[in-house]
XYZ file of C-alpha atoms in Angstrom:
159
model
C 147.017 128.154 35.780
C 147.188 127.920 39.555
C 150.919 128.671 39.514
C 150.309 131.691 37.333
C 147.808 133.236 39.784
C 150.194 132.625 42.686
C 153.007 134.412 40.805
C 150.671 137.285 40.028
C 149.794 137.660 43.708
C 153.425 137.530 44.768
C 154.346 140.121 42.170
C 151.588 142.516 43.164
C 152.555 142.209 46.840
C 156.162 143.220 46.187
C 155.388 145.980 43.723
C 155.909 149.494 45.094
C 153.071 151.889 44.378
C 153.910 155.515 43.594
C 152.986 158.050 46.309
C 149.478 159.351 45.845
C 149.046 163.044 45.365
C 146.897 164.716 48.008
C 143.465 165.496 46.635
C 142.004 168.802 47.676
C 138.361 168.492 48.562
C 136.304 171.648 48.782
C 134.904 172.310 52.245
C 131.147 171.729 52.400
C 129.120 174.884 52.179
C 127.300 175.655 55.377
C 124.529 178.044 56.126
C 125.428 180.891 58.492
C 125.182 179.903 62.142
C 121.745 180.676 63.523
C 120.376 180.276 67.035
C 117.471 177.825 66.979
C 116.387 178.115 70.608
C 117.633 180.263 73.459
C 118.809 178.460 76.613
C 118.091 180.180 79.905
C 118.663 178.318 83.175
C 119.252 175.029 81.291
C 115.851 175.271 79.585
C 115.343 175.845 75.890
C 112.792 178.575 75.410
C 111.061 178.975 72.027
C 112.403 181.458 69.500
C 109.169 182.323 67.736
C 107.248 183.599 70.779
C 107.461 186.829 72.714
C 109.834 186.970 75.691
C 107.043 187.224 78.253
C 105.480 183.979 77.004
C 108.722 182.098 76.340
C 110.063 182.788 79.859
C 107.065 180.873 81.222
C 108.562 177.661 79.801
C 110.936 177.758 82.790
C 109.546 175.876 85.809
C 108.878 178.427 88.543
C 108.291 181.441 86.271
C 104.699 182.322 85.582
C 102.990 185.273 83.963
C 103.549 187.718 86.842
C 107.209 186.823 87.316
C 107.858 187.055 83.560
C 106.390 190.586 83.546
C 108.536 191.545 86.565
C 111.655 190.255 84.789
C 110.879 192.383 81.722
C 110.266 195.477 83.849
C 113.431 195.047 85.932
C 115.627 194.457 82.850
C 114.005 197.353 80.993
C 113.394 195.290 77.855
C 110.408 195.540 75.575
C 108.322 192.441 74.935
C 109.659 191.423 71.517
C 110.204 188.022 69.903
C 112.999 185.913 71.371
C 114.973 185.659 68.123
C 115.177 189.480 67.946
C 117.242 189.668 71.165
C 120.910 190.589 70.963
C 123.642 189.116 73.167
C 123.515 191.925 75.751
C 119.738 191.574 76.235
C 120.043 187.798 76.546
C 122.644 188.185 79.289
C 120.382 190.664 81.148
C 117.536 188.144 81.073
C 119.800 185.290 82.230
C 121.084 187.381 85.154
C 117.562 188.372 86.187
C 116.205 184.810 85.949
C 119.170 183.652 88.040
C 117.837 185.706 90.980
C 114.727 183.477 91.215
C 114.447 179.915 92.514
C 113.629 177.894 89.410
C 113.836 174.461 87.805
C 115.771 171.773 89.747
C 116.199 173.880 92.905
C 112.475 174.582 93.111
C 111.533 170.955 92.385
C 113.982 169.784 95.066
C 112.610 172.310 97.574
C 109.023 171.187 96.921
C 109.970 167.489 97.252
C 111.758 168.222 100.549
C 108.697 170.045 101.902
C 106.439 167.087 101.068
C 108.965 164.622 102.561
C 109.075 166.690 105.769
C 105.270 166.549 106.034
C 105.351 162.762 105.559
C 108.127 162.323 108.154
C 106.380 164.273 110.908
C 103.152 162.357 110.210
C 100.839 165.350 110.115
C 97.427 165.234 108.395
C 98.742 166.655 105.118
C 101.669 164.244 105.148
C 99.393 161.239 105.659
C 97.166 162.400 102.788
C 100.273 162.576 100.566
C 101.236 159.033 101.610
C 97.728 157.695 100.882
C 97.525 159.550 97.555
C 94.395 161.450 98.554
C 93.531 165.158 98.197
C 95.504 167.253 100.674
C 93.547 170.484 100.848
C 90.180 169.369 102.206
C 88.393 168.393 98.993
C 85.604 165.821 99.124
C 86.483 162.228 98.312
C 83.110 160.441 98.333
C 82.741 161.552 94.746
C 85.340 163.135 92.481
C 89.035 163.281 93.540
C 89.804 160.987 90.589
C 93.049 162.810 89.790
C 94.596 161.825 93.123
C 92.839 158.463 93.601
C 93.277 157.146 90.062
C 90.793 155.247 87.920
C 87.650 154.096 89.755
C 87.756 150.593 91.246
C 84.315 149.001 91.111
C 83.172 147.332 94.330
C 80.612 144.528 93.891
C 77.388 144.512 95.954
C 78.039 147.901 97.474
C 74.400 149.016 97.252
C 71.871 146.981 99.259
C 68.182 146.889 98.466
C 66.195 148.983 100.949
C 62.956 147.278 102.207
């Protein structure tokens, strides 16, 4: 029986298989290409909101700047998905005129670093993680100082 299985293996290894016919597979059906989100200045802005609101998703563009962009491009405030290619390019060109995203973040970080390097009052407050613009720190200022650290025996009994 063992010899028979060995002969069967040897036979199947030497047997030439006929060439397989190519099988045609139908291409998968795909939905028409649709823009999910619009990218302006390397930021995806939402499709379902109006242009004025969706432009504010870009760091450095607020409500006033978004309105100025719409006025200077001459576009009406419609939903983002309703824009055609020409209008999208107008918006991209106009947004490109402003300092936004990484450039603005870098500029802000450099300004703070400069204040720290020259050792001025504001720079020292940045280093210590305290409020910079003159706010009180005896109470409040928890955003800058972090969670309260309890100090034991701070209050003494007054006689």
